[in-house]
Coordinates of C-alpha atoms and ligand atoms in Angstrom, one line a residue:
E158 CA -4.0 -23.3 -8.6
W159 CA -1.4 -21.2 -10.9
V160 CA 1.6 -20.6 -8.4
P161 CA 3.8 -18.0 -10.7
K162 CA 7.4 -18.8 -10.2
L163 CA 9.8 -16.2 -10.3
P164 CA 12.3 -15.4 -13.3
F165 CA 14.9 -16.4 -11.6
D166 CA 15.9 -17.3 -7.8
P167 CA 16.7 -14.0 -5.9
P168 CA 20.9 -14.0 -6.2
D169 CA 22.2 -13.8 -2.8
S170 CA 25.6 -12.9 -3.3
I171 CA 25.6 -9.5 -4.6
T172 CA 24.1 -6.0 -2.8
V173 CA 20.7 -4.6 -3.7
A174 CA 23.3 -1.8 -5.7
D175 CA 24.6 -4.3 -7.6
F176 CA 21.3 -6.0 -8.8
L177 CA 19.9 -2.4 -9.3
L178 CA 22.5 -0.7 -11.6
E179 CA 24.6 -3.9 -13.1
E180 CA 22.8 -4.7 -16.1
H181 CA 23.4 -8.2 -16.7
Y182 CA 21.3 -8.9 -13.0
G183 CA 18.0 -8.6 -15.2
R184 CA 16.9 -5.4 -14.7
H185 CA 14.7 -3.3 -17.4
P186 CA 17.1 -2.2 -20.4
L187 CA 14.9 0.2 -21.0
G188 CA 15.6 1.9 -17.5
Y189 CA 19.2 2.3 -18.6
S190 CA 18.4 5.3 -21.0
N191 CA 16.3 7.3 -19.1
A192 CA 16.6 9.0 -15.6
P193 CA 16.1 6.8 -12.4
F194 CA 15.4 10.2 -10.2
I195 CA 14.0 13.3 -11.4
C196 CA 13.3 16.2 -9.1
G197 CA 9.3 17.0 -9.0
L198 CA 10.2 20.8 -8.2
T199 CA 12.8 21.4 -10.4
G200 CA 12.7 18.7 -13.3
K201 CA 16.7 18.5 -12.2
S202 CA 17.9 14.7 -12.9
Y203 CA 20.5 12.1 -13.6
S204 CA 20.5 9.4 -15.9
T205 CA 21.3 6.0 -15.4
L206 CA 24.7 6.2 -15.9
E207 CA 25.4 9.4 -14.1
V208 CA 23.5 7.5 -11.1
K209 CA 26.2 5.0 -11.5
E210 CA 28.9 7.3 -11.6
R211 CA 27.4 8.9 -8.5
V212 CA 27.4 6.2 -6.6
D213 CA 31.0 5.1 -6.9
Y214 CA 31.9 8.2 -6.0
L215 CA 30.2 8.6 -3.3
A216 CA 31.3 5.5 -1.5
R217 CA 35.5 6.5 -2.6
G218 CA 34.9 9.8 -0.7
L219 CA 32.6 7.9 2.0
A220 CA 35.9 5.2 2.4
K221 CA 38.8 7.9 2.4
E222 CA 36.7 10.2 5.3
L223 CA 35.2 7.9 7.4
G224 CA 38.3 4.9 6.8
W225 CA 35.9 2.2 6.3
E226 CA 37.1 -0.6 3.7
P227 CA 34.6 -2.4 1.8
N228 CA 35.9 -5.9 3.3
K229 CA 36.7 -5.1 6.6
G230 CA 34.7 -5.5 9.9
S231 CA 31.2 -6.6 9.4
E232 CA 27.5 -4.3 7.8
W233 CA 27.4 -3.2 11.6
D234 CA 30.6 -1.1 11.7
K235 CA 29.5 0.8 9.2
V236 CA 25.8 1.9 9.9
I237 CA 24.4 5.2 7.9
A238 CA 21.7 6.5 9.7
V239 CA 19.6 9.1 7.0
F240 CA 17.4 11.6 9.0
S241 CA 15.8 13.5 5.8
V242 CA 12.7 14.0 3.5
N243 CA 13.5 12.5 0.0
T244 CA 16.1 13.7 -2.3
L245 CA 17.5 12.6 -5.7
D246 CA 20.7 11.1 -3.5
T247 CA 18.3 9.2 -1.0
I248 CA 18.8 6.2 -2.3
P249 CA 22.2 6.3 -4.4
L250 CA 23.9 6.9 -0.8
A251 CA 21.8 3.8 -0.2
W252 CA 23.8 2.0 -2.5
A253 CA 27.4 3.5 -1.8
T254 CA 27.1 2.3 1.8
H255 CA 26.2 -0.8 0.2
R256 CA 29.5 -0.7 -1.8
L257 CA 31.5 0.1 1.6
G258 CA 29.9 -3.0 2.9
G259 CA 28.3 -0.6 5.0
L260 CA 24.1 -0.3 5.7
Q261 CA 21.7 2.1 5.8
S262 CA 19.4 3.0 9.0
P263 CA 16.8 5.8 7.5
A264 CA 14.6 7.8 10.1
N265 CA 11.3 9.3 9.7
A266 CA 11.5 13.0 8.4
A267 CA 9.2 13.9 11.4
Y268 CA 11.1 12.6 14.5
S269 CA 11.4 14.7 17.2
A270 CA 15.7 15.2 18.0
A271 CA 14.8 12.6 21.1
E272 CA 13.2 10.1 18.9
L273 CA 15.7 9.8 16.2
E274 CA 18.5 9.8 19.1
Y275 CA 16.9 6.9 20.3
Q276 CA 17.1 5.1 16.6
L277 CA 21.0 6.3 16.3
K278 CA 21.8 5.0 19.4
N279 CA 20.1 1.8 18.7
S280 CA 21.3 1.1 15.5
G281 CA 24.7 1.7 16.5
A282 CA 25.1 4.4 13.3
K283 CA 28.6 6.2 13.4
A284 CA 27.5 8.8 10.8
L285 CA 24.4 10.7 9.4
F286 CA 22.9 12.3 7.1
T287 CA 20.4 15.0 6.7
C288 CA 19.0 18.0 5.2
L289 CA 19.2 21.5 6.0
P290 CA 15.8 22.2 7.1
L291 CA 16.1 19.2 9.6
L292 CA 19.5 20.2 10.5
S293 CA 19.2 21.2 14.0
T294 CA 17.0 18.3 15.4
A295 CA 19.9 16.2 13.2
K296 CA 22.6 17.9 15.1
E297 CA 20.7 17.8 18.5
A298 CA 20.1 13.8 18.2
A299 CA 23.6 13.4 17.6
K300 CA 24.9 14.8 20.0
N301 CA 23.2 13.1 22.6
A302 CA 23.7 9.7 21.1
G303 CA 27.5 10.4 21.1
I304 CA 27.7 11.1 17.5
P305 CA 30.6 14.1 16.4
E306 CA 29.8 16.6 14.5
N307 CA 31.9 16.3 12.0
R308 CA 29.7 12.7 11.5
I309 CA 26.7 14.6 9.9
Y310 CA 26.5 15.3 6.5
I311 CA 24.3 16.7 4.4
L312 CA 21.7 15.8 1.3
E313 CA 20.8 18.6 -0.9
V314 CA 17.1 19.8 -1.1
P315 CA 16.2 22.3 -4.0
K316 CA 17.4 25.3 -2.6
F317 CA 13.8 27.0 -2.2
A318 CA 13.0 24.2 0.0
V319 CA 15.4 25.4 2.7
P320 CA 14.1 27.8 5.4
A321 CA 15.4 30.9 5.3
G322 CA 19.3 31.2 7.2
V323 CA 20.1 27.8 7.6
T324 CA 23.3 27.3 6.4
S325 CA 26.1 24.5 7.2
N326 CA 30.0 23.9 6.7
A327 CA 29.3 20.0 6.2
K328 CA 30.7 17.9 3.8
T329 CA 27.7 17.3 1.4
V330 CA 26.8 14.2 -1.2
D331 CA 28.3 16.9 -4.0
D332 CA 31.4 17.4 -1.9
F333 CA 32.0 13.7 -1.4
I334 CA 31.6 12.8 -5.3
R335 CA 33.9 15.6 -6.6
E336 CA 36.6 14.6 -3.9
G337 CA 35.9 10.8 -5.1
A338 CA 36.5 11.2 -8.3
Q339 CA 40.2 12.1 -7.6
L340 CA 40.6 9.0 -5.6
P341 CA 41.7 5.5 -6.6
R342 CA 39.0 2.7 -7.1
L343 CA 37.6 0.7 -4.3
E344 CA 38.6 -2.7 -4.1
P345 CA 35.3 -4.9 -5.0
L346 CA 33.0 -6.9 -2.2
N347 CA 34.4 -10.7 -2.2
W348 CA 31.2 -11.9 -0.9
K349 CA 30.8 -15.7 -1.1
Q350 CA 27.3 -17.5 -2.3
G351 CA 24.6 -17.0 0.1
D352 CA 26.0 -13.4 2.3
G353 CA 23.6 -11.2 0.3
A354 CA 21.1 -13.3 1.9
K355 CA 22.5 -13.0 6.0
K356 CA 23.4 -9.4 5.1
T357 CA 21.6 -6.6 6.4
A358 CA 21.0 -3.2 3.4
F359 CA 18.6 -1.6 5.5
L360 CA 17.9 -1.2 9.4
C361 CA 14.1 0.5 9.3
Y362 CA 11.8 0.6 12.8
S363 CA 8.7 -1.0 13.0
S364 CA 6.9 -1.9 16.3
G365 CA 6.1 -5.3 14.9
T366 CA 2.9 -7.2 17.2
S367 CA 4.3 -5.2 20.4
G368 CA 6.3 -3.1 22.4
L369 CA 8.5 -0.2 21.4
P370 CA 9.9 0.4 17.7
K371 CA 12.6 -1.9 17.0
G372 CA 15.4 -2.5 14.5
V373 CA 14.4 -5.0 11.1
M374 CA 17.2 -6.1 9.3
I375 CA 16.3 -6.5 5.9
S376 CA 18.7 -8.1 3.9
H377 CA 20.3 -7.2 0.4
R378 CA 18.3 -10.9 -1.0
N379 CA 14.9 -9.4 0.7
V380 CA 15.0 -6.3 -1.2
I381 CA 15.9 -8.0 -4.1
A382 CA 13.5 -10.7 -4.0
N383 CA 10.3 -8.5 -3.3
T384 CA 11.7 -6.3 -6.3
L385 CA 11.0 -9.6 -8.6
Q386 CA 8.4 -10.6 -6.6
I387 CA 7.1 -7.4 -7.7
S388 CA 8.1 -7.0 -11.4
T389 CA 7.2 -10.5 -12.2
F390 CA 3.5 -9.7 -11.0
E391 CA 3.4 -6.4 -13.1
Q392 CA 4.8 -8.3 -16.0
P393 CA 1.1 -9.1 -17.0
D394 CA 0.0 -5.3 -16.7
R395 CA 3.0 -4.0 -18.9
D396 CA 2.4 -6.7 -21.8
R397 CA -0.7 -5.0 -21.9
K398 CA 0.8 -1.4 -22.4
R399 CA 2.9 -2.7 -24.8
P400 CA 2.2 -0.1 -27.8
A401 CA 0.8 -2.8 -30.6
G402 CA 2.5 -4.4 -33.4
T403 CA 5.6 -2.6 -31.9
Q404 CA 8.6 -5.2 -30.3
S405 CA 9.6 -2.2 -28.2
D406 CA 8.8 -1.8 -24.7
Y407 CA 7.6 1.5 -22.7
T408 CA 8.3 3.1 -20.0
E409 CA 7.1 5.9 -17.4
N410 CA 7.4 8.0 -14.4
V411 CA 5.8 7.1 -10.9
L412 CA 5.2 9.8 -7.9
G413 CA 8.0 9.9 -5.8
L414 CA 6.4 11.2 -3.0
L415 CA 5.9 8.3 -0.2
P416 CA 8.5 9.0 2.6
M417 CA 11.8 6.6 1.6
S418 CA 12.7 6.1 5.2
H419 CA 9.8 3.7 5.0
I420 CA 9.4 0.2 3.3
Y421 CA 6.7 1.5 1.1
G422 CA 8.5 4.0 -0.3
L423 CA 12.1 2.3 -0.2
V424 CA 11.3 -0.6 -1.6
V425 CA 7.8 -0.6 -3.7
V426 CA 8.4 3.3 -4.7
A427 CA 11.9 3.5 -5.2
H428 CA 13.9 0.2 -5.7
S429 CA 10.9 -1.7 -7.5
S430 CA 10.2 0.9 -10.4
I431 CA 13.7 1.7 -10.7
Y432 CA 14.3 -2.2 -11.6
R433 CA 11.5 -2.2 -13.8
G434 CA 13.5 0.7 -15.8
Y435 CA 10.8 3.5 -14.4
G436 CA 11.4 7.1 -13.6
V437 CA 10.4 7.9 -10.1
V438 CA 9.5 11.6 -9.6
V439 CA 10.9 13.0 -6.3
L440 CA 9.5 14.8 -4.1
P441 CA 10.5 16.2 -0.5
K442 CA 7.5 16.7 1.1
F443 CA 3.8 16.6 0.7
D444 CA 1.6 20.1 -0.2
F445 CA -1.6 18.8 -2.6
A446 CA -1.0 21.7 -5.1
L447 CA 2.7 20.7 -5.9
M448 CA 2.1 17.0 -6.1
L449 CA -0.5 17.6 -8.8
K450 CA 1.7 19.9 -11.0
A451 CA 4.3 17.3 -10.5
I452 CA 2.4 14.8 -12.2
Q453 CA 1.4 16.7 -14.8
D454 CA 4.7 18.5 -15.8
N455 CA 5.7 14.9 -15.9
K456 CA 3.5 13.2 -17.1
I457 CA 2.8 10.5 -13.7
S458 CA 1.4 7.6 -15.3
T459 CA 1.0 5.7 -11.5
L460 CA 0.8 7.1 -8.3
F461 CA 2.0 5.8 -5.1
L462 CA -0.4 7.0 -2.4
V463 CA -2.0 6.4 1.3
P464 CA -5.4 6.5 1.8
P465 CA -5.7 10.5 3.8
I466 CA -4.1 11.6 0.4
I467 CA -6.7 9.6 -1.7
I468 CA -9.6 11.3 0.9
L469 CA -8.1 14.7 -0.2
L470 CA -8.4 13.8 -4.0
T471 CA -11.9 12.5 -3.4
K472 CA -12.5 15.8 -1.5
N473 CA -11.1 18.9 -3.5
K474 CA -12.4 17.5 -7.0
E475 CA -12.4 21.8 -8.1
V476 CA -8.7 21.7 -7.7
L477 CA -7.8 18.7 -9.5
S478 CA -9.6 20.3 -12.5
K479 CA -7.1 23.0 -12.6
Y480 CA -4.7 20.3 -13.4
D481 CA -3.9 17.9 -16.4
L482 CA -3.2 14.5 -14.8
S483 CA -4.5 12.7 -17.8
N484 CA -1.5 10.6 -17.8
V485 CA -2.2 8.6 -15.2
T486 CA -3.6 5.4 -15.3
A487 CA -3.4 3.7 -11.6
I488 CA -2.6 4.4 -8.3
F489 CA -1.4 2.3 -5.9
T490 CA -2.9 2.5 -1.7
G491 CA -1.6 0.6 0.9
A492 CA -0.1 0.7 4.5
A493 CA -3.5 1.5 6.3
P494 CA -6.4 0.0 5.3
L495 CA -8.9 1.8 2.0
G496 CA -12.8 2.2 2.0
K497 CA -14.6 0.7 -0.1
E498 CA -16.4 4.4 -0.2
T499 CA -13.6 6.5 -0.9
A500 CA -12.6 3.9 -3.4
A501 CA -15.9 4.3 -5.4
D502 CA -16.0 8.2 -4.8
L503 CA -12.0 8.6 -6.5
Q504 CA -13.6 5.7 -9.6
S505 CA -16.2 8.3 -10.3
I506 CA -13.7 11.4 -10.1
F507 CA -11.4 9.2 -11.8
P508 CA -13.0 6.3 -14.0
N509 CA -10.6 4.9 -15.8
W510 CA -7.9 5.1 -13.5
A511 CA -7.0 1.8 -11.6
I512 CA -7.7 2.0 -8.0
R513 CA -5.0 -1.0 -6.5
Q514 CA -4.4 -1.7 -3.1
G515 CA -1.7 -3.5 -2.3
Y516 CA -0.7 -5.2 1.2
G517 CA 2.3 -6.1 3.3
L518 CA 4.9 -5.2 6.2
T519 CA 8.3 -3.7 7.2
E520 CA 8.7 -7.1 8.0
T521 CA 7.7 -9.2 5.1
C522 CA 9.9 -6.3 3.3
T523 CA 7.0 -5.3 1.3
V524 CA 4.5 -6.1 -0.6
V525 CA 2.5 -9.5 0.2
T526 CA -0.3 -8.9 -2.2
S527 CA -1.9 -6.3 -4.5
T528 CA -4.9 -6.0 -7.2
A529 CA -3.8 -6.9 -10.6
A530 CA -4.9 -3.6 -12.9
D531 CA -7.5 -6.4 -14.6
D532 CA -9.0 -7.8 -10.9
I533 CA -9.6 -5.1 -9.0
W534 CA -12.2 -5.3 -6.2
F535 CA -12.7 -2.7 -3.8
G536 CA -12.0 -3.4 -0.3
S537 CA -9.3 -6.2 -1.3
S538 CA -5.6 -5.9 -0.9
G539 CA -5.6 -8.3 -3.7
S540 CA -4.0 -11.8 -5.1
I541 CA -0.4 -13.2 -3.7
L542 CA 2.8 -12.3 -5.6
P543 CA 4.9 -15.4 -6.5
S544 CA 7.0 -17.5 -4.2
I545 CA 4.9 -16.4 -1.1
E546 CA 2.5 -18.9 0.9
C547 CA 0.0 -17.0 3.2
K548 CA -1.7 -18.8 6.2
I549 CA -4.4 -17.8 8.9
V550 CA -4.5 -19.5 11.5
T551 CA -7.0 -19.5 14.5
P552 CA -5.5 -18.3 17.6
E553 CA -4.6 -21.5 18.4
G554 CA -2.6 -21.8 15.7
E555 CA -4.7 -24.3 14.0
E556 CA -4.8 -23.3 10.0
I557 CA -8.1 -21.9 8.4
T558 CA -8.6 -23.5 5.0
G559 CA -12.4 -22.3 4.1
Y560 CA -13.2 -19.0 2.3
D561 CA -14.7 -15.7 4.5
Q562 CA -13.0 -17.1 8.2
P563 CA -11.1 -15.0 9.6
G564 CA -7.8 -15.3 11.6
E565 CA -4.5 -14.3 12.0
L566 CA -2.3 -14.0 8.6
L567 CA 1.3 -16.0 8.5
V568 CA 3.4 -15.2 5.9
K569 CA 6.8 -17.3 4.3
S570 CA 8.6 -15.3 1.6
P571 CA 12.1 -15.1 0.5
A572 CA 11.6 -11.4 1.0
V573 CA 10.7 -12.0 5.2
V574 CA 13.5 -10.7 6.9
L575 CA 16.1 -11.6 8.8
G576 CA 14.5 -10.5 12.3
Y577 CA 14.8 -7.2 14.9
L578 CA 18.4 -6.2 15.6
K579 CA 19.2 -7.5 19.4
N580 CA 16.0 -9.0 20.7
D581 CA 15.2 -12.3 21.0
K582 CA 12.0 -12.4 22.9
A583 CA 10.3 -10.4 19.3
N584 CA 12.3 -12.4 17.2
K585 CA 10.8 -15.5 18.7
E586 CA 7.0 -14.4 18.9
T587 CA 7.2 -13.5 15.5
F588 CA 9.3 -15.5 13.2
Q589 CA 7.7 -19.5 13.3
D590 CA 8.6 -22.1 11.9
G591 CA 10.1 -20.0 8.6
F592 CA 6.5 -17.7 8.6
M593 CA 5.9 -14.7 10.0
R594 CA 3.5 -13.3 12.5
T595 CA 1.7 -10.4 10.8
G596 CA -0.7 -9.5 13.7
D597 CA -3.5 -8.8 11.1
E598 CA -7.0 -10.4 10.5
A599 CA -7.7 -11.6 7.6
V600 CA -10.0 -13.9 5.4
I601 CA -9.8 -15.1 1.7
R602 CA -12.7 -14.5 -0.5
K603 CA -13.0 -15.7 -4.4
A604 CA -13.0 -13.1 -6.7
P605 CA -16.1 -13.5 -9.9
S606 CA -13.0 -14.5 -11.6
G607 CA -11.7 -17.4 -10.0
V608 CA -8.8 -15.5 -8.1
E609 CA -8.4 -15.5 -3.9
H610 CA -8.4 -12.2 -2.8
L611 CA -7.0 -11.1 0.6
F612 CA -9.0 -9.0 2.7
I613 CA -7.7 -7.6 6.0
T614 CA -10.5 -7.6 8.5
D615 CA -9.2 -6.3 11.4
R616 CA -5.6 -5.4 13.5
I617 CA -4.8 -8.0 16.7
K618 CA -1.5 -6.6 17.4
E619 CA -1.0 -3.3 19.6
L620 CA -0.4 -0.9 16.4
I621 CA -1.7 2.3 15.3
K622 CA -1.7 3.5 12.2
V623 CA -2.1 7.3 12.0
K624 CA -1.6 8.2 7.9
G625 CA 0.2 5.1 7.2
H626 CA 2.8 6.2 10.5
Q627 CA 3.0 3.7 12.8
V628 CA 1.9 5.0 16.3
A629 CA 2.8 2.1 18.9
P630 CA 0.7 2.5 22.4
A631 CA 3.3 0.9 24.2
E632 CA 6.2 4.3 22.9
L633 CA 3.1 6.5 24.3
E634 CA 1.8 5.0 27.5
A635 CA 6.0 5.0 28.2
H636 CA 6.5 8.7 27.5
L637 CA 2.5 9.5 29.1
L638 CA 4.1 7.7 32.5
T639 CA 6.6 10.3 32.7
H640 CA 3.9 12.8 33.2
P641 CA 3.7 13.8 37.3
A642 CA 0.3 13.4 37.1
V643 CA -0.6 9.8 35.5
N644 CA 0.0 7.2 37.0
D645 CA -1.1 4.1 35.3
C646 CA -2.8 4.1 31.5
A647 CA -3.8 2.4 27.5
V648 CA -3.5 4.3 24.7
I649 CA -5.7 2.9 22.1
Q650 CA -6.7 3.9 18.2
V651 CA -9.5 5.5 17.5
P652 CA -11.1 6.6 13.9
D653 CA -10.2 9.4 12.7
D654 CA -12.2 10.9 9.1
A655 CA -8.5 12.7 7.5
A656 CA -6.2 10.2 9.6
G657 CA -7.8 7.0 9.6
E658 CA -7.2 6.3 13.0
V659 CA -5.2 8.3 16.1
P660 CA -4.5 7.9 19.4
K661 CA -6.4 8.2 22.4
A662 CA -5.1 7.9 26.1
F663 CA -7.1 6.3 28.8
V664 CA -5.5 7.9 31.9
V665 CA -5.4 7.4 35.8
K666 CA -4.8 10.6 37.6
A667 CA -1.8 10.2 40.3
P668 CA -2.7 10.7 43.8
S669 CA -1.0 13.7 43.8
V670 CA -3.3 14.7 42.0
G671 CA -5.9 17.3 43.6
L672 CA -9.7 16.7 43.7
E673 CA -10.1 20.9 42.1
E674 CA -7.7 20.1 39.2
N675 CA -9.6 20.9 36.3
D676 CA -9.9 17.7 34.1
R677 CA -9.6 20.0 30.8
V678 CA -6.9 21.8 31.8
L679 CA -4.2 18.2 32.8
A680 CA -6.0 16.3 29.9
R681 CA -4.4 19.6 27.8
S682 CA -1.3 19.2 30.3
I683 CA -0.8 15.7 29.1
Q684 CA -1.7 16.4 25.1
K685 CA 1.0 18.9 25.2
H686 CA 4.0 16.5 27.0
V687 CA 3.4 14.1 23.6
E688 CA 3.4 17.4 21.4
E689 CA 6.2 18.9 23.0
H690 CA 8.9 15.3 22.9
K691 CA 7.0 13.3 19.6
A692 CA 6.5 13.4 16.1
K693 CA 3.2 15.1 14.5
Y694 CA 1.5 12.1 13.7
K695 CA 2.3 10.5 17.4
W696 CA -0.1 13.2 19.1
I697 CA -3.0 12.1 21.5
T698 CA -5.1 13.9 19.1
G699 CA -8.0 11.2 20.1
G700 CA -8.3 12.7 23.8
V701 CA -7.9 12.0 27.0
E702 CA -10.3 10.5 29.0
F703 CA -10.0 9.9 32.8
I704 CA -11.1 6.5 34.6
N705 CA -10.2 5.0 38.0
E706 CA -8.6 2.2 36.8
I707 CA -6.8 0.2 33.8
P708 CA -8.0 -3.4 34.3
K709 CA -5.4 -6.0 33.8
S710 CA -5.8 -9.6 33.3
P711 CA -3.5 -12.0 31.8
S712 CA -6.4 -14.2 30.7
V713 CA -7.0 -12.0 27.7
T714 CA -4.6 -10.0 24.8
K715 CA -3.1 -6.8 25.7
R716 CA -5.0 -5.4 22.8
N717 CA -8.3 -6.8 23.5
Q718 CA -7.7 -5.8 27.5
K719 CA -7.2 -2.0 26.5
M720 CA -10.1 -2.0 23.7
A721 CA -12.8 -2.9 26.7
I722 CA -11.9 0.1 28.2
A723 CA -13.8 2.0 25.7
N724 CA -16.5 -0.4 24.5
P725 CA -16.6 -2.5 28.0
A726 CA -20.2 -4.3 25.7
E727 CA -18.3 -5.5 23.1
H728 CA -15.4 -6.6 24.3
R729 CA -16.0 -9.2 27.4
D730 CA -13.0 -12.8 26.3
Ligands
4UW842 N1 -4.8 -2.6 4.5 C1 -5.2 -2.5 5.6 C2 -3.9 -2.4 3.6 C3 -2.5 -2.5 4.4 C4 -2.8 -2.8 5.9 C5 -0.5 -2.5 5.9 O1 4.9 0.0 8.9 P1 4.4 -1.0 8.2 O2 5.4 -2.4 8.7 O3 4.2 -1.2 6.8 C6 3.8 -0.8 5.3 C7 3.9 -1.5 4.2 C8 3.0 -0.8 3.3 C9 2.7 -1.5 1.9 C10 2.8 -2.7 1.6 C11 2.3 -3.5 0.7 C12 2.0 -2.2 -0.8 O4 1.5 -2.8 -1.6 C13 1.9 -1.1 0.0 O5 0.9 0.0 -1.0 C14 0.8 0.0 -2.5 C15 1.9 -0.7 1.3 O6 2.8 0.1 5.7 O7 2.9 -1.8 8.7 C16 2.2 -2.5 8.2 C17 1.2 -2.9 8.6 O8 -0.1 -1.8 7.9 C18 -1.1 -3.0 7.5 C19 -1.4 -3.6 8.4 O9 -1.8 -3.9 9.7 C20 0.5 -4.0 8.6 O10 0.5 -4.9 9.4 N2 -1.4 -2.4 6.4 N3 -1.3 -2.8 4.0 N4 -3.5 -2.6 2.2 N5 -4.0 -2.9 6.9

């Protein structure tokens, strides 16, 4: 068995910012000559040297504004929340925060004010960066979370992406950079060996195997480790693409459409691409035509996508022919399963594209397995990345060693996160003996090439994935219970052609609901209750069904118990 090693151990005494910006940490030298971030709408970009300078000045400006010093206090005293669409400065802002010894907590840009408020309070955020299109939601959330209005700052998006009439006097990243350029240098961080493995760099939110969204403590070393794991895994492909007969290497532009608030966009798309010296073409939000134009205009070669966008590609052939997509050589998909049929449909339109799937979680600081460019097998999530160990176990915890036998996947890796913030119970359930319990059911199969592939066969945990976004049933159930007509409820996923899966609610009516009340009207009122308070991707578009009781029995897993409601014949364990 070939277990590839990393070129060097992920360093544990430096920040993510240093790892990406300082030449001697192994970042690809070509990356210093091109632009790490390019605006997909305007073409505006900053070179690596400019980004370095901006990060430095931004850190100085923020230090003065917030009264923070790099070596004073812990990262938990310096939490900066970000509630924004993707911008050129989103990642540089994280790096500036790291320089200050702080951490970034990115929130989903689709959040309602109440959802953002939860994250602001839970993370202990001291300041909030947002963008003009989201300013009013950000203000409401900050107010309710006790963050003063003068601690709300602006990340710039292209002017035409801002709704008419929205303006603000709040300081922008550029204001801080201008001020910071006049300020003295900051004292460097005095980290000791090991500090980078203990300190949180990003606090992303995930509900894990059950319950409400939780803050996932992602260390500097976690991000560095996965970045190295990905670049090591990709090296053979890079060697293959190296222009024949030259010593020179090549670089490429990749699609930076997926939200940088989610682990896929943050680590796989942004950090790992930049480490390899690629340019990330940043798009603030999804628009099919704008995406295709950005791919064409920036000669993008690698697309990072999620299954619903791939479905759109396969269903809109006539639109595709209007754009020159001939630079594309590969697409990656992940965050939810991609059906074999969809992969085959896409391949028939683009016979030369390598259709590659990756699998991972927020809690594994992203990629666990990925299909190699020359070992593609539709339906497979690929082979294991270097320095990762996977185990498949029975519900009793016994290891399954044979091929094709399903069990729960456990993962051990230097990128497995530090744990959930302030949640011992979830930590005990999820992180055991150095392994992370994924809550995913998987099997190992052997490819004709002899390489072992991982197939995700089911999700055991209580989690719904709508277009790749996490929807926690427990969160929706708690919210539904605040509707006066709901006495009890259970939320499960149902399949959906466009989104992959969507939530559906089973509801037991409250005794106060009169017999004369119309079920359709009541169902709509319950759906509206969600629509008024939750991000759109959480809406109960799978419908509301009324039942007499939610069966409860301690002997079955919560998920199976719920699935039994939907399909009594199939689930009787
Ligand atoms: N097939 C089936 C998949 C797959 C999947 C994820 O929101 P999180 O915490 O994290 C993510 C991570 C996405 C991702 C990781 C690595 C990678 O290479 C890539 O694309 C190239 C994307 O979404 O949700 C984690 C949960 O999402 C499901 C699975 O249930 C997992 O526990 N999931 N990838 N390829 N299911």
